[in-house]
XYZ file of C-alpha atoms in Angstrom:
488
model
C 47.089 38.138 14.684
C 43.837 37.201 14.783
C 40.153 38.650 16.432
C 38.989 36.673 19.694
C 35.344 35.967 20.593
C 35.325 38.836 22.873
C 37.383 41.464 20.620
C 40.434 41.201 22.055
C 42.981 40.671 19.406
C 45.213 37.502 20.456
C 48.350 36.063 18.383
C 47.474 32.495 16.861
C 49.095 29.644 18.858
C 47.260 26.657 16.535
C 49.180 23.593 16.963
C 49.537 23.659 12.807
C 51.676 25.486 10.569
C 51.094 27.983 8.654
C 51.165 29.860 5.544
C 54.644 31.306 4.198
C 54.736 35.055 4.189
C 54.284 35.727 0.597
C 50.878 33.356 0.713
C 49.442 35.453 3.904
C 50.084 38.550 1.444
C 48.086 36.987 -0.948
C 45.391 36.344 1.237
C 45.122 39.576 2.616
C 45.122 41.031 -0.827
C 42.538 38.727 -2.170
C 40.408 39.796 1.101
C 41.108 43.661 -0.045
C 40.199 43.022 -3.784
C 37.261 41.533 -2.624
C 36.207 44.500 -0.043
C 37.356 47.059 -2.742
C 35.485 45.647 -5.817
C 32.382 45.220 -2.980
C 32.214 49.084 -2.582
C 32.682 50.367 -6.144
C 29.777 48.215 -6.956
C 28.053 49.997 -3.524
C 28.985 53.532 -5.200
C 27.520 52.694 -8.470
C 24.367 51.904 -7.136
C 24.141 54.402 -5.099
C 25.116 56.570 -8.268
C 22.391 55.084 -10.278
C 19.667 55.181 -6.982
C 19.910 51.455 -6.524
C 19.418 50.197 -3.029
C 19.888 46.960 -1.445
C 16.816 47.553 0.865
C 14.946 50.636 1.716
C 15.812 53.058 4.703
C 12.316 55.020 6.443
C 13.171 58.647 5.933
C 14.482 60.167 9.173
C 15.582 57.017 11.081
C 18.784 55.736 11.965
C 20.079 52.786 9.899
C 18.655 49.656 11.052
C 21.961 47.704 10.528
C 25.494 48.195 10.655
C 26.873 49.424 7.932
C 29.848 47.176 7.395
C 27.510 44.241 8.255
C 25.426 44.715 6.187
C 28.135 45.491 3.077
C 30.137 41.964 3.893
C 26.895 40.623 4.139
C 25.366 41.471 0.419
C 28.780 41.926 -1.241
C 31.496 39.492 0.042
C 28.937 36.888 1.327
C 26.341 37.224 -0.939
C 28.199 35.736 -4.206
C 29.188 32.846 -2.761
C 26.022 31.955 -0.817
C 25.219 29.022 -2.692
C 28.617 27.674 -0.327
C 25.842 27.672 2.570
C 22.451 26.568 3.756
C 21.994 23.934 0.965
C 18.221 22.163 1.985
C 18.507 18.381 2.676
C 15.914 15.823 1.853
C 17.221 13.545 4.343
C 18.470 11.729 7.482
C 22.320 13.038 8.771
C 23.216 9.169 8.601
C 26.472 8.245 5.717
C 24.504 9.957 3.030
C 22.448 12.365 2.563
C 20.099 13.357 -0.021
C 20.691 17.228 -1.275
C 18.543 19.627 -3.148
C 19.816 20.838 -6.101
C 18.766 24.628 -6.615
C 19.669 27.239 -9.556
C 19.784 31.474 -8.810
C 18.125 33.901 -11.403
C 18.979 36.528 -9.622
C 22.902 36.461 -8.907
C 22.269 34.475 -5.957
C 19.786 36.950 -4.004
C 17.781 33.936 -3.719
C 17.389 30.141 -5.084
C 15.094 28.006 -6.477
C 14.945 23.986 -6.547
C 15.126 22.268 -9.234
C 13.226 18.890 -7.793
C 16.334 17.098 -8.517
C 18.095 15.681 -5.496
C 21.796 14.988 -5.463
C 22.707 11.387 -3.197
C 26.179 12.981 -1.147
C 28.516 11.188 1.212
C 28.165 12.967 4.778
C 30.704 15.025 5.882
C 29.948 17.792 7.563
C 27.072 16.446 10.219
C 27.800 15.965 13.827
C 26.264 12.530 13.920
C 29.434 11.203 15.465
C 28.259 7.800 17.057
C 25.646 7.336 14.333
C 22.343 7.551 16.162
C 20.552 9.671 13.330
C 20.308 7.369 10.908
C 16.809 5.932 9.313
C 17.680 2.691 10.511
C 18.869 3.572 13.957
C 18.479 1.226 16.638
C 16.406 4.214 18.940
C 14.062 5.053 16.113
C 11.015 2.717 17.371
C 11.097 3.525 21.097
C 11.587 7.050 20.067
C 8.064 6.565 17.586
C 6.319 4.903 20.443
C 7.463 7.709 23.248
C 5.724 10.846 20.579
C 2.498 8.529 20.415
C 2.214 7.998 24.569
C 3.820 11.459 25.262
C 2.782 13.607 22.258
C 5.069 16.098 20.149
C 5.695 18.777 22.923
C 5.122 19.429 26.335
C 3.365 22.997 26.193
C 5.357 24.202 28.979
C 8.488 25.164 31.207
C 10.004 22.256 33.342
C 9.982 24.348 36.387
C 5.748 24.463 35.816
C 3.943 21.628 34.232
C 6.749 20.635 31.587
C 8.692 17.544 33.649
C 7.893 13.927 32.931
C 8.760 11.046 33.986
C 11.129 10.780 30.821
C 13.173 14.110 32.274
C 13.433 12.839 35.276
C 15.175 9.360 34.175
C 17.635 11.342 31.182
C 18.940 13.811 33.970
C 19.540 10.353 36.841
C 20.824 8.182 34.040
C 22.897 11.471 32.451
C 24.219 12.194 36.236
C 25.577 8.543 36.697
C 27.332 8.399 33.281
C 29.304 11.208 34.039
C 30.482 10.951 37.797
C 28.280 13.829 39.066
C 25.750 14.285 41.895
C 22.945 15.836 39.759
C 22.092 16.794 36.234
C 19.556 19.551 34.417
C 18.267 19.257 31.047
C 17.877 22.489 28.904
C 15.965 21.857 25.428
C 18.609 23.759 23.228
C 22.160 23.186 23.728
C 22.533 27.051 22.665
C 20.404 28.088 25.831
C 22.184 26.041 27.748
C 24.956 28.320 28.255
C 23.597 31.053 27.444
C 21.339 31.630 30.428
C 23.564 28.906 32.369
C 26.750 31.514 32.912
C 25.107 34.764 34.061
C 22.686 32.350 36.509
C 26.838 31.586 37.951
C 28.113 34.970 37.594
C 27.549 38.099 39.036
C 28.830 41.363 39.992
C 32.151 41.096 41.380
C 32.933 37.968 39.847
C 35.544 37.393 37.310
C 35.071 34.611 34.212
C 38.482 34.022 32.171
C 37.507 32.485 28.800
C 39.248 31.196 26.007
C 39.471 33.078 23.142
C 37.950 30.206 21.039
C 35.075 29.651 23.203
C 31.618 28.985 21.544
C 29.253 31.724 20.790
C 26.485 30.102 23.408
C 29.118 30.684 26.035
C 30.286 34.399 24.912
C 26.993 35.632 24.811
C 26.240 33.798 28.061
C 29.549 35.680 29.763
C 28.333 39.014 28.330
C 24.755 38.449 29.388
C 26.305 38.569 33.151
C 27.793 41.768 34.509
C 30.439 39.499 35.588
C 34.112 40.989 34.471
C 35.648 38.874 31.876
C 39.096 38.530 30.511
C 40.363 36.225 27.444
C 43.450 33.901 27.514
C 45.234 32.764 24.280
C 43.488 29.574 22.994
C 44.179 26.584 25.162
C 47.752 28.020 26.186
C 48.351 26.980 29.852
C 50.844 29.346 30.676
C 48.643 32.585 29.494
C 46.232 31.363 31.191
C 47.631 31.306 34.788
C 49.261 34.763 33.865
C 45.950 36.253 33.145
C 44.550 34.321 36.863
C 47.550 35.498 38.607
C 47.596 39.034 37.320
C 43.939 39.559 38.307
C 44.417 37.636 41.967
C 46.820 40.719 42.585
C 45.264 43.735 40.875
C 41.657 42.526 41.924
C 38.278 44.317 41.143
C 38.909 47.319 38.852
C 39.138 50.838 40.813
C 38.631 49.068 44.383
C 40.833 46.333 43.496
C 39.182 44.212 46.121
C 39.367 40.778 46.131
C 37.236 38.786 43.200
C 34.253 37.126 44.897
C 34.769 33.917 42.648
C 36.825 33.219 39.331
C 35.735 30.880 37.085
C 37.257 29.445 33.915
C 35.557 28.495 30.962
C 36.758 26.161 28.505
C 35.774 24.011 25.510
C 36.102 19.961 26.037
C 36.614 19.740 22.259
C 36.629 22.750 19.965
C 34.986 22.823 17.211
C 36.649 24.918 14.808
C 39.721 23.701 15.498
C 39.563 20.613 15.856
C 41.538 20.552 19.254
C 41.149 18.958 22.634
C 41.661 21.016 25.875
C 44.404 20.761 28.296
C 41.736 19.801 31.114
C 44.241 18.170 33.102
C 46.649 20.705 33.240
C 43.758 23.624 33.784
C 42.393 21.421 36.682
C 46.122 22.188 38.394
C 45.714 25.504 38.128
C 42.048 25.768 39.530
C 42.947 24.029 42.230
C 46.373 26.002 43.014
C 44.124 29.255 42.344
C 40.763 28.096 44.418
C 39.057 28.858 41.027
C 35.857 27.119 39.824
C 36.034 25.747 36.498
C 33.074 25.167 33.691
C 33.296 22.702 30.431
C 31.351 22.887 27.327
C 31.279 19.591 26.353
C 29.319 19.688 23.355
C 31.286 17.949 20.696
C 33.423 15.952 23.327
C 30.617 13.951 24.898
C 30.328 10.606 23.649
C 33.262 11.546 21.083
C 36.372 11.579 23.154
C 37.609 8.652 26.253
C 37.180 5.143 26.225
C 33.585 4.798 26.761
C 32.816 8.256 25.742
C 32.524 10.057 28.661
C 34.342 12.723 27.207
C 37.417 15.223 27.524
C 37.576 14.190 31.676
C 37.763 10.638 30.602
C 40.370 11.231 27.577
C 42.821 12.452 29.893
C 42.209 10.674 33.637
C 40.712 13.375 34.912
C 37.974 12.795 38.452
C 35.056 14.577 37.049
C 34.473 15.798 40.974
C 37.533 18.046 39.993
C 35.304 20.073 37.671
C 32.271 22.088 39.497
C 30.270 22.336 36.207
C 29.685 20.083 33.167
C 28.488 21.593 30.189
C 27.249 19.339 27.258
C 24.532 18.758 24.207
C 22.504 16.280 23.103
C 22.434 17.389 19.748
C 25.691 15.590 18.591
C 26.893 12.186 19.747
C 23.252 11.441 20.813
C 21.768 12.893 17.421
C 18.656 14.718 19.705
C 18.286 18.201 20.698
C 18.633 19.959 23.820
C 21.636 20.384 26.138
C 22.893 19.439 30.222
C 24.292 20.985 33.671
C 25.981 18.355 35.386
C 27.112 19.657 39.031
C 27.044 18.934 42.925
C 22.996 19.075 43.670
C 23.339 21.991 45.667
C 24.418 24.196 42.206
C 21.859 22.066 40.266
C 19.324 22.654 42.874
C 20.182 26.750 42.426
C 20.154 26.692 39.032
C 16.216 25.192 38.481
C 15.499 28.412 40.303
C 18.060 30.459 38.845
C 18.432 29.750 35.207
C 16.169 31.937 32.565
C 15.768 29.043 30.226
C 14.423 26.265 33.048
C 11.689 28.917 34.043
C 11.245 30.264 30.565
C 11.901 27.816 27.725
C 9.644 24.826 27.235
C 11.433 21.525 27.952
C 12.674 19.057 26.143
C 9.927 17.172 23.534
C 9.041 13.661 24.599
C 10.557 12.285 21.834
C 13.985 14.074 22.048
C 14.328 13.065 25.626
C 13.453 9.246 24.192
C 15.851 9.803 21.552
C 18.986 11.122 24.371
C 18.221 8.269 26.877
C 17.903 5.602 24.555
C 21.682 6.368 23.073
C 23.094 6.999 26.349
C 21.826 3.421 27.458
C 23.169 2.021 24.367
C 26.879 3.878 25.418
C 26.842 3.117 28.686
C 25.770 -0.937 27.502
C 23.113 -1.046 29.193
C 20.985 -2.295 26.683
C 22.633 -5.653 27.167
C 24.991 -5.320 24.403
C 28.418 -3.766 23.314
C 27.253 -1.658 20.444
C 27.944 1.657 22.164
C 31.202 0.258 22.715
C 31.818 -0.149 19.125
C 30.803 3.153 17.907
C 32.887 4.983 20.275
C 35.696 2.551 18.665
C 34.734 3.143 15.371
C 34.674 6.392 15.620
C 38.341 6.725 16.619
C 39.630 4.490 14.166
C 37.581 6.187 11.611
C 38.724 9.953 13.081
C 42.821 8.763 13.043
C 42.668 6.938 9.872
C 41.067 9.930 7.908
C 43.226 12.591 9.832
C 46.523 10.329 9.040
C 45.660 10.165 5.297
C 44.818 13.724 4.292
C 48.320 14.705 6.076
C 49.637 12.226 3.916
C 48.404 13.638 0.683
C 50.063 16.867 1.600
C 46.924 18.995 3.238
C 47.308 21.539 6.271
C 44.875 19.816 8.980
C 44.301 21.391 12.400
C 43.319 19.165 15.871
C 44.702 16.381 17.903
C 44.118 13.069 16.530
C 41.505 11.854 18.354
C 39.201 14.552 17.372
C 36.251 13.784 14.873
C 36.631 17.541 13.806
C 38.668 17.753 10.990
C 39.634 21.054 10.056
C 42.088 21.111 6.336
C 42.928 24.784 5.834
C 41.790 26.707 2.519
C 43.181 30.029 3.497
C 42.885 31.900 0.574
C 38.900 33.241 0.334
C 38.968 32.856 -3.405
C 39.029 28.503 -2.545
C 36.259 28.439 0.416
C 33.732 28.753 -2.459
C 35.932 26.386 -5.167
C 36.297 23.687 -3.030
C 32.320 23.310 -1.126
C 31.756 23.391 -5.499
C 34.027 20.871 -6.553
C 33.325 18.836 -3.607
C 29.431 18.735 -4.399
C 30.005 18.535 -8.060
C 31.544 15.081 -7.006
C 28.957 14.170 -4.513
C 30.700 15.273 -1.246
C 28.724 17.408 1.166
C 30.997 19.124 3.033
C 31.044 22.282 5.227
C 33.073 25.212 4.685
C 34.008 28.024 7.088
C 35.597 31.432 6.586
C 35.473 34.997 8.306
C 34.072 36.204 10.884
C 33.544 32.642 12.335
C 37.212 32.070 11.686
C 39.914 34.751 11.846
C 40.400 36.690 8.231
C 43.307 34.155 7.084
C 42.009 31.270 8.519
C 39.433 30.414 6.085
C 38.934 25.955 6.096
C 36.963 23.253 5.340
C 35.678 21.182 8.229
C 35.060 17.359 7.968
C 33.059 15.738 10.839
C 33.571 12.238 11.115
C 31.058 9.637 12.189
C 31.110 5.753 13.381
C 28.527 5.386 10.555
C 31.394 5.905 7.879
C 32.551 2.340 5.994
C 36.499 2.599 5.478
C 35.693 1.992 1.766
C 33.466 5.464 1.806
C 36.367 7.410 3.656
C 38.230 5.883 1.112
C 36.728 6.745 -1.569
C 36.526 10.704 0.014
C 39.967 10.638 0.176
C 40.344 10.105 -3.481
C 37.983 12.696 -4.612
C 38.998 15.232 -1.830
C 43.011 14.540 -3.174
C 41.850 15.592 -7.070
C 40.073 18.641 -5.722
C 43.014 19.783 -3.329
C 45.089 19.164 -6.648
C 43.116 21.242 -8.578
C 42.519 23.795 -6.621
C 46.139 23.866 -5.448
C 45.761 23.814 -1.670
C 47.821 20.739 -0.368
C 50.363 22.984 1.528
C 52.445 20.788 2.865
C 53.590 19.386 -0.595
């Protein structure tokens, strides 16, 4: 069993297998060794008057308690795992700070050495970040026309001409009437759902949905209910089940349903079922919403994403979710829908009134790949990315099942996910791995459930084949070592 993104606890349907019994034991009691060892050390200090941070007399605790435990004592020793500083581009390789702890890793200092590491953990998928990247002038002369920022919301004084030609350009490439442009992806849904849902409206979410997207459900006062991840057949139970019972207490009709799914997930590496989930809105009369962030410009033949990987009309979906932060190595997110909804949500949506918009430079940065993937720059280079980066995606997925790892995802994903499992090898492997001049990125609870603990590897059309070979070498040593090829 494992915890979904709303609470609900859902049984794990990952298209991988999975640990023998005795292993999940061993997990589990590496997890309680961990949490018990974590609270003797919490009763000696508290025996001795050591505290972690200081509580005003008379007030409530300003955290949660178990938070803030995992968070010092399960977290804290291994936090050298995360938030290593890079001196760098995200292009092939990066440049990483080395840094020491004095203090049993309460904090870090660097050492001014710097440590060259193959990329793999960046979302740079069609290479646009690199210092040598084809956007890079007209993105240098756009921040000396246009300045840094625009000092203001789009719906006031915050629209240039540069918005207005990414959201036309954005709204051709993928088959929709209109397009908005938000300037953080995480916004983006976050103020995008409860501007969509209201009271008496129903949103059925997958239980592997995105954070942006939880928080934006839970912002609404929409009710919401969780299918199992990207199973089909849950999902029209849950639709069906709550066409009959309706509205709790009344049980009046829903005023809308709407489903909200991932393109491409991100944890796991898989690709939705769009075309099957399109059936059922349509058999249902529900409206449907895709976060595309990782599947634009990653998945379909000329990157048009998850409606384009499996034939699907983009008219069939009402709302198209997506960032600019990964494929088009920018910031900022999109709303692609019918101008009408488009048109509602300017008005509607906290973050268009709110936020500022997009930087000048950002919005250079997003148009300039898009033209390049679309070819209309006058050459096939977009083309070839999107190429490389499924050849690139298959050919490294394909070889680490070969060498005996557990990997999670469909093959076309540039999300790589190789499970660790046991908590005790999340930290061992991110070490060994940087030791040998990898950068990787490592994930365990609560972003994953307890026993799911993994190391993700993002794949880019920057990588050579003689890089990803070379990876492959090191990361087959290390999964030796460390004893985690699974399938051996």
């Amino acid at each position: 069993l494992k915890m979904g993104a709303f609470g609900s606890v859902l049984s794990s349907k990952l298209d991988a297998p999975h640990l023998p019994w005795y292993n999940t034991l061993l997990v589990f009691f590496q997890w309680f060794f961990i949490i018990f060892v974590g609270y003797v050390y919490e009763f000696v200090d508290k025996l001795f008057g050591r505290k972690a941070f200081a509580e005003r007399k008379g007030y409530a605790p300003l955290f949660n308690a178990f938070d803030s435990f995992y968070t010092r004592r399960a977290f804290g020793p291994i936090r050298d795992c995360w938030d290593s500083p890079v001196a760098s581009s995200p292009s092939e390789w990066i440049e990483v700070l080395e840094r020491v702890t004095l203090d049993s890793k309460a904090s870090f200092v660097l050492t001014g050495n710097k440590r060259r590491c193959l990329n793999l953990g960046s979302y740079n998928y069609l290479g646009f970040a690199g210092p040598d990247s084809v956007t890079l002038e007209n993105v240098k002369e756009t921040v000396k026309n246009y300045g840094i920022g625009t000092c203001s919301a789009q719906s006031d004084i915050g629209s240039t001409d540069l918005h207005q030609e990414l959201e036309t350009l954005m709204a051709e490439y993928l088959g929709k009437e209109s397009c908005m442009i938000f300037s953080m992806g995480f916004a983006t849904n976050s103020t995008t759902v409860p501007a969509l849902a209201s009271k008496g409206d129903l949103i059925i979410s997958d239980s592997l949905n995105h954070a942006s997207t939880v928080i934006g459900c839970r912002s609404s006062v929409a009710k919401i209910k969780v299918f199992q991840h990207n199973d089909i057949a849950d999902l029209e139970r849950v639709i069906r089940e709550s066409i009959i019972e309706g509205q709790p207490k009344t049980h009046r009709p829903w005023k809308k349903i709407i489903i909200v799914v991932e393109g491409l997930y991100s944890m796991e590496g898989n690709i939705s079922k769009i075309a099957d989930i399109v059936k059922l809105k349509k058999k249902y009369k529900c409206y449907l919403y895709i976060d595309e962030a990782h599947s634009i410009g990653a998945l379909g033949t000329y990157g048009r994403g998850v409606c384009e990987h499996w034939g699907v009309d983009p008219k069939d979906v009402d709302i198209l979710m997506g960032t600019f932060t990964k494929s088009f190595a920018g910031v900022g997110g999109y709303i692609a829908s019918d101008k009408h909804v488009i048109d509602y949500l300017r008005r509607k949506s906290f973050a268009q009134v709110y936020e500022s918009s997009m930087s000048p430079g950002s919005v250079r940065q997003a148009f300039e790949s898009l033209k390049i993937i679309m070819g209309k720059d006058g050459t096939d280079l977009g083309r070839k990315k999107i190429l490389a980066l499924k050849e690139n995606s298959r050919f490294f997925r394909r070889r680490l099942k070969d060498l005996g790892f557990q990997v999670f995802g469909d093959d076309d994903s540039p999300i790589i996910p190789v499970m660790l499992y046991h908590p005790v090898k999340i930290p061992a492997f991110f070490r060994e791995s940087l030791k040998r001049n990898l950068a990787v990125v490592v994930v365990c609870f609560p972003a994953t459930p307890l026993t799911m603990g993994r190391v993700r590897f993002c794949i880019s059309a920057s990588h050579s084949r003689e890089n990803l070979e070379w990876a492959l070498k090191e990361i087959d040593e290390i999964g030796s070592k460390i004893c985690i090829k699974y399938d051996r």
